[in-house]
Coordinates of C-alpha atoms in Angstrom, one line a residue:
A8 CA 0.0 0.0 0.0
G9 CA 3.1 2.3 -0.1
A10 CA 3.5 2.5 3.7
A11 CA 6.9 0.8 3.7
A12 CA 8.3 2.5 6.8
K13 CA 5.2 1.6 8.8
A14 CA 5.4 -2.0 7.5
L15 CA 9.1 -2.2 8.7
R16 CA 8.2 -1.0 12.2
I17 CA 5.4 -3.6 12.5
L18 CA 7.8 -6.3 11.2
G19 CA 10.5 -5.2 13.7
D20 CA 8.0 -5.4 16.6
S21 CA 6.9 -8.9 15.4
I22 CA 10.5 -10.1 15.2
S23 CA 11.1 -8.9 18.8
E24 CA 8.1 -10.7 20.1
C25 CA 9.0 -13.9 18.3
E26 CA 12.6 -13.8 19.6
A27 CA 11.1 -13.9 23.1
L28 CA 9.6 -17.3 22.4
D29 CA 11.5 -20.5 22.2
T30 CA 9.5 -23.2 20.3
S31 CA 10.0 -24.9 17.0
A32 CA 7.0 -23.0 15.5
S33 CA 8.3 -19.6 16.7
R34 CA 11.8 -20.3 15.2
L35 CA 10.2 -21.0 11.8
A36 CA 8.0 -18.0 12.1
L37 CA 11.1 -15.9 13.0
A38 CA 12.9 -17.3 10.0
Q39 CA 10.1 -16.2 7.7
M40 CA 10.0 -12.7 9.2
L41 CA 13.8 -12.4 8.8
I42 CA 13.4 -13.3 5.2
L43 CA 10.9 -10.5 4.7
R44 CA 13.1 -8.0 6.4
G45 CA 16.1 -9.2 4.5
S46 CA 14.2 -8.6 1.3
W47 CA 13.2 -5.2 2.5
Y48 CA 16.9 -4.3 3.3
R49 CA 18.0 -5.6 -0.1
Q50 CA 15.5 -3.4 -2.0
R51 CA 17.0 -0.5 -0.2
L52 CA 20.6 -1.6 -0.9
L53 CA 21.3 -2.3 2.8
V54 CA 23.2 -5.4 1.6
E55 CA 25.1 -6.3 4.8
A56 CA 21.9 -6.1 6.9
S57 CA 20.1 -8.2 4.4
E58 CA 22.7 -10.9 4.4
R59 CA 22.7 -11.0 8.2
D60 CA 19.0 -11.5 8.4
L61 CA 19.1 -14.1 5.6
A62 CA 22.0 -16.0 7.1
R63 CA 20.1 -16.2 10.4
A64 CA 16.9 -17.3 8.7
M65 CA 18.8 -20.1 6.9
S66 CA 20.3 -21.2 10.2
L67 CA 16.9 -21.3 11.9
A68 CA 15.3 -23.3 9.1
S69 CA 18.2 -25.5 8.1
T70 CA 17.3 -28.6 10.2
T71 CA 13.5 -28.3 10.2
D72 CA 12.1 -26.8 7.0
P73 CA 14.3 -26.8 3.8
R74 CA 11.5 -24.9 2.0
I75 CA 11.9 -21.9 4.2
M76 CA 15.7 -22.2 3.9
D77 CA 15.3 -22.1 0.2
D78 CA 13.1 -19.0 0.4
A79 CA 16.0 -17.3 2.2
R80 CA 18.4 -18.6 -0.5
E81 CA 16.2 -17.1 -3.2
V82 CA 16.4 -13.6 -1.7
L83 CA 20.1 -14.1 -1.0
V84 CA 20.8 -14.6 -4.7
R85 CA 19.4 -11.2 -5.4
T86 CA 21.2 -9.6 -2.4
I87 CA 24.5 -10.9 -3.5
R88 CA 23.7 -9.7 -7.0
S89 CA 23.0 -6.2 -5.6
S90 CA 26.3 -6.1 -3.6
S91 CA 29.7 -4.8 -4.7
S92 CA 31.6 -7.6 -3.0
E93 CA 34.5 -9.2 -4.8
G94 CA 33.6 -12.3 -6.6
R95 CA 29.9 -11.6 -6.4
E96 CA 29.0 -13.3 -9.7
K97 CA 30.7 -16.6 -8.7
R98 CA 29.1 -16.5 -5.2
A99 CA 25.7 -15.7 -6.5
L100 CA 25.9 -18.4 -9.2
K101 CA 26.7 -21.0 -6.5
V102 CA 23.8 -20.0 -4.3
A103 CA 21.5 -20.1 -7.4
T104 CA 22.8 -23.5 -8.3
D105 CA 22.2 -24.8 -4.7
L106 CA 18.7 -23.2 -4.7
L107 CA 17.8 -25.1 -7.9
A108 CA 19.1 -28.4 -6.6
S109 CA 17.2 -28.1 -3.3
R110 CA 14.0 -26.9 -4.9
S111 CA 14.1 -29.8 -7.3
S112 CA 14.7 -32.3 -4.5
T113 CA 12.1 -31.0 -2.0
L114 CA 9.3 -29.8 -4.3
G115 CA 9.9 -31.7 -7.6
A116 CA 11.3 -30.8 -11.0
Q117 CA 8.0 -29.4 -12.2
H118 CA 7.0 -27.3 -9.2
P119 CA 6.5 -23.5 -9.8
Q120 CA 9.1 -22.6 -7.2
T121 CA 11.6 -24.8 -9.1
G122 CA 10.7 -22.9 -12.2
I123 CA 11.5 -19.6 -10.4
A124 CA 14.8 -21.2 -9.3
W125 CA 15.6 -21.8 -13.0
V126 CA 15.0 -18.0 -13.7
E127 CA 17.3 -17.0 -10.8
L128 CA 20.0 -19.4 -12.1
A129 CA 19.6 -17.9 -15.6
S130 CA 20.1 -14.4 -14.3
M131 CA 23.3 -15.5 -12.6
Q132 CA 24.5 -17.3 -15.7
M133 CA 24.0 -14.0 -17.7
L134 CA 26.2 -12.2 -15.1
A135 CA 28.8 -14.9 -15.6
Q136 CA 28.5 -14.3 -19.4
D137 CA 27.2 -17.8 -20.0
N138 CA 24.3 -16.8 -22.2
A139 CA 23.9 -20.2 -23.9
R140 CA 23.2 -21.9 -20.6
A141 CA 21.1 -18.9 -19.5
Q142 CA 18.9 -19.4 -22.6
E143 CA 18.5 -23.1 -21.7
S144 CA 17.6 -22.2 -18.1
V145 CA 15.0 -19.6 -19.2
G146 CA 13.5 -22.2 -21.5
R147 CA 13.1 -24.7 -18.7
A148 CA 11.6 -22.0 -16.5
E149 CA 9.2 -20.9 -19.2
R150 CA 7.9 -24.4 -19.7
I151 CA 7.4 -25.1 -16.0
L152 CA 5.7 -21.8 -15.1
A153 CA 3.5 -21.6 -18.2
S154 CA 2.2 -25.1 -17.6
T155 CA 1.7 -24.7 -13.8
L156 CA 0.7 -21.1 -13.3
G157 CA -0.1 -19.8 -16.8
K158 CA 1.3 -16.9 -18.8
H159 CA -0.6 -14.2 -16.9
H160 CA 0.8 -15.0 -13.4
P161 CA 3.3 -12.6 -11.8
A162 CA 5.9 -15.3 -11.6
Y163 CA 5.8 -15.6 -15.4
A164 CA 6.8 -12.0 -15.6
K165 CA 10.3 -13.1 -14.3
V166 CA 10.6 -15.3 -17.4
L167 CA 9.7 -12.4 -19.6
V168 CA 12.3 -10.1 -18.0
A169 CA 15.0 -12.8 -18.3
Q170 CA 14.1 -13.3 -21.9
S171 CA 14.3 -9.5 -22.4
H172 CA 17.8 -9.4 -21.0
L173 CA 18.9 -12.1 -23.4
R174 CA 17.4 -10.2 -26.4
I175 CA 19.4 -7.2 -25.3
F176 CA 22.6 -9.3 -25.4
Q177 CA 21.6 -10.5 -28.9
S178 CA 21.0 -6.9 -30.1
K179 CA 17.3 -7.5 -30.6
L180 CA 16.1 -4.4 -28.7
G181 CA 12.7 -4.2 -30.2
E182 CA 11.9 -7.8 -29.0
A183 CA 13.3 -6.9 -25.6
V184 CA 11.0 -3.9 -25.3
A185 CA 8.0 -6.0 -26.2
L186 CA 8.9 -8.6 -23.5
T187 CA 9.4 -6.0 -20.8
E188 CA 6.2 -4.3 -21.7
A189 CA 4.4 -7.6 -21.3
A190 CA 6.1 -8.2 -17.9
R191 CA 5.1 -4.7 -16.7
G192 CA 1.5 -5.3 -17.8
I193 CA 1.3 -8.5 -15.8
L194 CA 2.8 -7.0 -12.6
A195 CA 0.8 -3.8 -12.8
R196 CA -2.5 -5.8 -13.1
H197 CA -1.7 -8.0 -10.2
H198 CA 0.3 -5.6 -7.9
G199 CA -0.4 -2.1 -9.2
E200 CA 1.9 0.4 -10.9
A201 CA 3.6 1.5 -7.6
H202 CA 4.5 -2.0 -6.3
E203 CA 8.2 -2.5 -6.0
L204 CA 8.3 -5.5 -8.4
T205 CA 6.5 -3.4 -10.9
L206 CA 8.9 -0.4 -10.3
D207 CA 11.9 -2.6 -11.0
V208 CA 10.5 -3.6 -14.4
R209 CA 9.5 0.0 -15.1
F210 CA 13.1 1.1 -14.6
L211 CA 14.2 -1.6 -17.1
L212 CA 11.6 -0.5 -19.6
A213 CA 12.5 3.2 -19.3
N214 CA 16.1 2.3 -20.1
E215 CA 15.0 0.1 -23.1
Y216 CA 12.9 3.0 -24.4
W217 CA 16.0 5.2 -24.1
W218 CA 18.1 2.8 -26.0
M219 CA 15.4 2.6 -28.7
A220 CA 15.4 6.4 -28.9
R221 CA 18.8 6.2 -30.5
Q222 CA 17.1 4.4 -33.4
D223 CA 13.7 6.1 -33.2
A224 CA 13.5 9.6 -31.6
G225 CA 9.9 9.0 -30.9
Y226 CA 10.9 6.8 -27.9
M227 CA 12.6 9.6 -26.1
D228 CA 9.4 11.1 -24.6
K229 CA 8.3 7.6 -23.5
A230 CA 11.7 7.0 -21.8
M231 CA 11.6 10.3 -20.0
K232 CA 8.0 9.9 -18.8
E233 CA 8.5 6.4 -17.6
M234 CA 11.8 7.3 -15.8
R235 CA 10.4 10.5 -14.1
E236 CA 7.3 8.7 -12.8
T237 CA 9.2 5.7 -11.6
I238 CA 11.8 7.7 -9.8
A239 CA 9.1 9.9 -8.1
I240 CA 7.2 6.8 -6.9
Y241 CA 10.4 5.1 -5.7
Q242 CA 11.6 8.2 -3.9
H243 CA 8.2 8.6 -2.1
R244 CA 8.0 4.9 -1.1
N245 CA 11.6 4.3 0.0
G246 CA 13.1 7.7 0.7
E247 CA 15.9 7.4 -1.9
V248 CA 16.4 5.9 -5.3
P249 CA 19.1 3.3 -6.3
A250 CA 22.0 5.3 -7.8
L251 CA 22.0 3.3 -11.0
H252 CA 18.5 4.5 -11.9
R253 CA 19.3 8.1 -11.1
M254 CA 22.5 7.8 -13.3
A255 CA 20.3 6.6 -16.2
F256 CA 17.9 9.5 -15.7
A257 CA 20.9 12.0 -15.7
D258 CA 22.1 10.6 -19.0
M259 CA 18.6 10.9 -20.4
L260 CA 18.4 14.5 -19.4
H261 CA 21.8 15.2 -20.8
Q262 CA 20.8 13.6 -24.1
A263 CA 17.7 15.7 -24.2
G264 CA 19.8 18.9 -23.7
E265 CA 18.6 19.5 -20.1
N266 CA 22.2 19.9 -19.0
E267 CA 21.8 21.7 -15.7
S268 CA 19.2 19.2 -14.5
A269 CA 21.5 16.4 -15.7
E270 CA 24.4 17.7 -13.7
R271 CA 22.3 18.0 -10.6
E272 CA 21.0 14.4 -11.0
I273 CA 24.5 12.9 -11.6
A274 CA 26.0 14.7 -8.6
Q275 CA 23.1 13.3 -6.5
A276 CA 23.7 9.8 -8.0
E277 CA 27.4 9.9 -7.2
R278 CA 26.6 10.8 -3.6
D279 CA 24.0 8.0 -3.4
A280 CA 26.4 5.5 -5.0
V281 CA 29.1 6.2 -2.4
R282 CA 26.6 5.5 0.4
Q283 CA 24.7 2.6 -1.3
Y284 CA 27.6 0.7 -2.8
G285 CA 30.8 2.0 -1.3
P286 CA 33.4 4.6 -2.5
Q287 CA 35.4 2.1 -4.5
S288 CA 32.5 0.5 -6.3
E289 CA 31.7 0.1 -9.9
E290 CA 28.6 2.3 -9.5
V291 CA 30.7 5.2 -8.3
L292 CA 32.9 4.8 -11.3
S293 CA 29.9 4.8 -13.6
A294 CA 28.6 8.0 -12.0
Q295 CA 32.0 9.6 -12.2
H296 CA 32.2 8.8 -15.9
S297 CA 28.9 10.4 -16.6
R298 CA 30.0 13.5 -14.6
W299 CA 33.3 13.5 -16.6
E300 CA 31.4 13.4 -19.9
M301 CA 29.2 16.4 -18.9
A302 CA 32.1 18.4 -17.6
T303 CA 34.3 17.7 -20.6
E304 CA 31.6 18.9 -23.0
R305 CA 31.5 22.1 -21.0
T306 CA 35.2 22.7 -20.6
G307 CA 36.7 20.9 -23.6
F308 CA 39.1 17.9 -23.7
T309 CA 42.1 19.2 -21.9
A310 CA 45.2 17.3 -20.7
E311 CA 43.7 17.3 -17.2
R312 CA 40.4 15.8 -18.5
S313 CA 42.4 13.2 -20.4
S314 CA 44.3 12.2 -17.3
A315 CA 41.1 11.9 -15.3
L316 CA 39.6 9.6 -18.0
D317 CA 42.7 7.4 -17.9
A318 CA 42.3 7.1 -14.1
L319 CA 38.7 6.0 -14.5
I320 CA 39.8 3.4 -17.1
D321 CA 42.5 2.1 -14.7
G322 CA 39.9 1.9 -11.9
A323 CA 37.4 -0.1 -14.0
A324 CA 40.1 -2.5 -15.3
R325 CA 40.9 -3.5 -11.7
I326 CA 37.4 -4.8 -11.0
D327 CA 36.5 -8.3 -12.2
S328 CA 32.8 -8.3 -13.0
L329 CA 30.6 -8.0 -16.1
Y330 CA 29.3 -4.6 -14.9
A331 CA 32.9 -3.3 -14.5
R332 CA 33.7 -4.6 -18.0
S333 CA 30.7 -2.7 -19.4
I334 CA 31.9 0.5 -17.7
L335 CA 35.4 -0.1 -19.1
F336 CA 34.0 -0.7 -22.5
T337 CA 32.1 2.6 -22.4
L338 CA 35.1 4.5 -21.0
L339 CA 37.3 3.1 -23.9
L340 CA 34.8 4.3 -26.5
S341 CA 34.7 7.7 -24.8
K342 CA 38.5 7.9 -24.9
A343 CA 38.4 7.0 -28.6
E344 CA 35.8 9.6 -29.5
W345 CA 37.4 12.4 -27.5
H346 CA 40.9 11.7 -28.8
A347 CA 39.6 11.6 -32.4
K348 CA 38.0 15.0 -31.9
A349 CA 41.3 16.3 -30.6
G350 CA 43.1 14.9 -33.6
N351 CA 45.0 12.3 -31.6
S352 CA 44.5 9.4 -34.1
D353 CA 46.9 7.0 -32.5
E354 CA 45.3 7.3 -29.1
A355 CA 41.8 7.0 -30.7
R356 CA 42.8 3.9 -32.7
S357 CA 44.3 2.2 -29.6
A358 CA 41.3 2.9 -27.5
V359 CA 38.7 1.6 -30.0
M360 CA 40.7 -1.5 -30.8
E361 CA 41.0 -2.2 -27.0
A362 CA 37.2 -1.8 -26.8
E363 CA 36.8 -4.2 -29.7
R364 CA 39.1 -6.7 -28.0
L365 CA 37.1 -6.5 -24.8
A366 CA 33.8 -7.1 -26.7
G367 CA 35.3 -10.3 -28.2
E368 CA 36.5 -11.4 -24.7
V369 CA 33.1 -11.1 -23.1
K370 CA 31.4 -12.5 -26.3
I371 CA 28.6 -9.9 -26.5
P372 CA 27.9 -9.2 -30.2
A373 CA 26.1 -5.9 -29.4
W374 CA 29.4 -4.5 -27.9
L375 CA 31.3 -5.5 -31.0
D376 CA 28.8 -3.8 -33.2
K377 CA 29.0 -0.7 -31.1
A378 CA 32.8 -0.7 -31.2
R379 CA 32.8 -1.0 -34.9
Q380 CA 30.2 1.7 -35.3
V381 CA 32.4 4.1 -33.3
A382 CA 35.4 3.1 -35.3
G383 CA 33.5 4.0 -38.5
E384 CA 32.2 7.3 -37.1
I385 CA 35.7 8.5 -36.1
A386 CA 37.3 7.0 -39.2
V387 CA 39.6 4.7 -37.2
P388 CA 40.7 1.5 -39.1
Q389 CA 39.3 -1.6 -37.5
G390 CA 41.5 -4.3 -36.1
E391 CA 41.2 -8.0 -36.8
P392 CA 37.8 -9.4 -36.2
S393 CA 37.3 -10.5 -32.6
P394 CA 36.3 -14.1 -31.8
V395 CA 32.7 -13.4 -30.9
G396 CA 30.3 -16.3 -30.7
H397 CA 27.0 -16.0 -32.6

């Protein structure tokens, strides 16, 4: 109903009352309430608090009810995914694999919860850049959830979102938008436009509209409207917005020529990212890059701005995650474009070829297409074709 703070107070009181009891029933009830609070913390990027509650819930349920333990695992997968901890992709993949094995054992291979576990595993496989296996996992989830719950159930929306992400990796943006719109429709009908699950999908849809606007300018108004509304609702519900969403909004404003508003938003996003993810996180690097772009357009590409860009590139290269690689890829293309404008053809050529090499390394065809597009735009000769799987 949108009263998240009141709900948390009620939940905290309930946890305190339950902790005063000491029965097997109260311990399982406590585990379930800790899972709820762990999920609440995760949604607000209080990752350490979320993990503490979830670990405690798993401990309470481990010897008595594996189903509740798996409920905690399901939230834990998403918590780890939201963290900035080193090795988060590998750790989240292991938890998702354990979740699927346990769900299959306790509930059966065709149970809806097992289908959801397949979706969680697919998401982690995408983070691990294993899109072929992710496609197989999504296919299994789709068959289970469609046959057990139907294609209009909120759980099925998870399948649509996973399929949308896969289409993005395949450079099929129009198909991705259609899938996300369908997911949003299901969640809005069941939960309402302001529910947190709906808001997560609305953020994704706003970004996809924005990406589509580069091909069709008619999507820009849709992107801005969706993002403005979603940020306003999220801010009202939770008191702050995940920095990643505010960064995307800042970039939209910048692209639309609303530069003063864009700079205000990116400054706020950077402050939020430091608090939400930590000062050395990928998210802070991403915000700093957006701020660098805006400042450089205003001041010009000076030696100082060039050194600042190289420092950002070094920072992104030290982090081992797909998100960090995506930031590094974007930074390298920025470097290529700015050096080309400055007439530094050797620097531009080196940067765009490094971006192309990175695209081949992560095996994302859309990145390779973008690197080659930038190479063509700045008239930089392309390197040898990268070994990208199709």
